[in-house]
CSV table of C-alpha atoms in Angstrom, one decimal:
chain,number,residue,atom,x,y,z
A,1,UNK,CA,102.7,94.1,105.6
A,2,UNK,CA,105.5,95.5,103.5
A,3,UNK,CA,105.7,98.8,101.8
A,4,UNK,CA,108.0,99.4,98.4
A,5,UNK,CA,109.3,102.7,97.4
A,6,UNK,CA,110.8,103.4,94.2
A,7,UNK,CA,113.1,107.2,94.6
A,8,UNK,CA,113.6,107.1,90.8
A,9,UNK,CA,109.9,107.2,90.1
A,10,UNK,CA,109.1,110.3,92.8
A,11,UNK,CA,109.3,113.5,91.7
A,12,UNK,CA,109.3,115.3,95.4
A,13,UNK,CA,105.6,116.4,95.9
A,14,UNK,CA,105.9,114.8,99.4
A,15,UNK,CA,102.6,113.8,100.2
A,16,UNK,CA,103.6,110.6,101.3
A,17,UNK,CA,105.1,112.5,104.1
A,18,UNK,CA,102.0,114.2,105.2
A,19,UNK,CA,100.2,110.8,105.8
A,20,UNK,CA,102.9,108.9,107.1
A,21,UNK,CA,106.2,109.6,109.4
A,22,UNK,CA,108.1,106.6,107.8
A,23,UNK,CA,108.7,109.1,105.0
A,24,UNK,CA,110.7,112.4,105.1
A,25,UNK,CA,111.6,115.2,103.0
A,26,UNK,CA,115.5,115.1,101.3
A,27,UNK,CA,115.1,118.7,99.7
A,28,UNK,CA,118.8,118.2,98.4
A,29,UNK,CA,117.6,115.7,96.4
A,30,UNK,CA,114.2,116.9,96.1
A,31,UNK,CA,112.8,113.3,96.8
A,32,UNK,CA,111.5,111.4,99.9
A,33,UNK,CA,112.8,109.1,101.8
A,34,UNK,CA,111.4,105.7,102.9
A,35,UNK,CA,112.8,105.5,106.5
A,36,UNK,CA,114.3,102.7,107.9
A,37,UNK,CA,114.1,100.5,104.6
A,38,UNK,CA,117.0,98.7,102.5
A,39,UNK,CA,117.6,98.8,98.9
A,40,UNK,CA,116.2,95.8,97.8
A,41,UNK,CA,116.9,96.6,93.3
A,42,UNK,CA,118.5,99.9,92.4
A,43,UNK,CA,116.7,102.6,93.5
A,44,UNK,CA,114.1,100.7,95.4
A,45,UNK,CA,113.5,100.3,98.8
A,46,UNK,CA,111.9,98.4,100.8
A,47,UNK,CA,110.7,97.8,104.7
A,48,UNK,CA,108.5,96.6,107.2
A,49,UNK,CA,105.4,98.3,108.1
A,50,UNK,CA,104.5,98.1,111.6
A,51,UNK,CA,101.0,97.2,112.4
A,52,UNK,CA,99.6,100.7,114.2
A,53,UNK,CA,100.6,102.5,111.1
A,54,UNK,CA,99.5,100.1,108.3
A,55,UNK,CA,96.8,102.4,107.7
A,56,UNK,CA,98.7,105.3,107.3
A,57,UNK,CA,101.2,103.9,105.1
A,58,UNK,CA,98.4,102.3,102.5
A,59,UNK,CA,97.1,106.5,102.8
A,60,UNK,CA,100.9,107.6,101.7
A,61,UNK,CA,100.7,104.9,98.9
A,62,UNK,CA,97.5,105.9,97.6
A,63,UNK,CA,98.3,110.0,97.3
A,64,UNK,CA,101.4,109.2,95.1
A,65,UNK,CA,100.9,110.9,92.4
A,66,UNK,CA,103.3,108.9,90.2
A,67,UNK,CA,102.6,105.4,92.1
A,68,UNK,CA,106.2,105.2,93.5
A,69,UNK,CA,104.8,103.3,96.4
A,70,UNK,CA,103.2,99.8,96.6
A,71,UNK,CA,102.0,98.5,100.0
A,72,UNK,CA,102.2,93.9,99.8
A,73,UNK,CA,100.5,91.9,102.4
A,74,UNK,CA,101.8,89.3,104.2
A,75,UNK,CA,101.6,87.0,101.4
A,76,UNK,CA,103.2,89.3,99.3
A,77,UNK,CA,100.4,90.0,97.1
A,78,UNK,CA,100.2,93.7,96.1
A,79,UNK,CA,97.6,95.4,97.3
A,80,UNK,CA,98.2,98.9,96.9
């Protein structure tokens, strides 16, 4: 499973950080931060979600306000 982030699209409410430790708080920026990940297109990153914290990570997904983050399967079919 892979998770997607786009920082242009978030506007800092963070609540991807309360459900899931793969994102933190830049408050210089006033965005989050997808830990670990690579910039896979300007402005979007892009990683790996490890299997004990799939759940979580479809939870940080879903409380996006502004749907900056999309969770793909292993077939890379979007599912979030």
């Amino acid at each position: 499973m892979r998770i997607e982030y786009d920082r242009d699209t978030c506007i800092g409410m963070y609540q991807c950080v309360a459900e899931w430790d793969g994102f933190s708080k830049d408050m210089d920026a006033g965005k989050a931060v997808l830990e670990d990940s690579e910039e896979v297109e300007d402005g979007v990153f892009s990683r790996e979600i490890p299997a004990d914290a799939e759940l979580d990570a479809k939870f940080a997904a879903r409380v996006c306000p502004v749907d900056a983050i999309k969770v793909f399967d292993d077939d890379g079919e979007q599912i979030i």
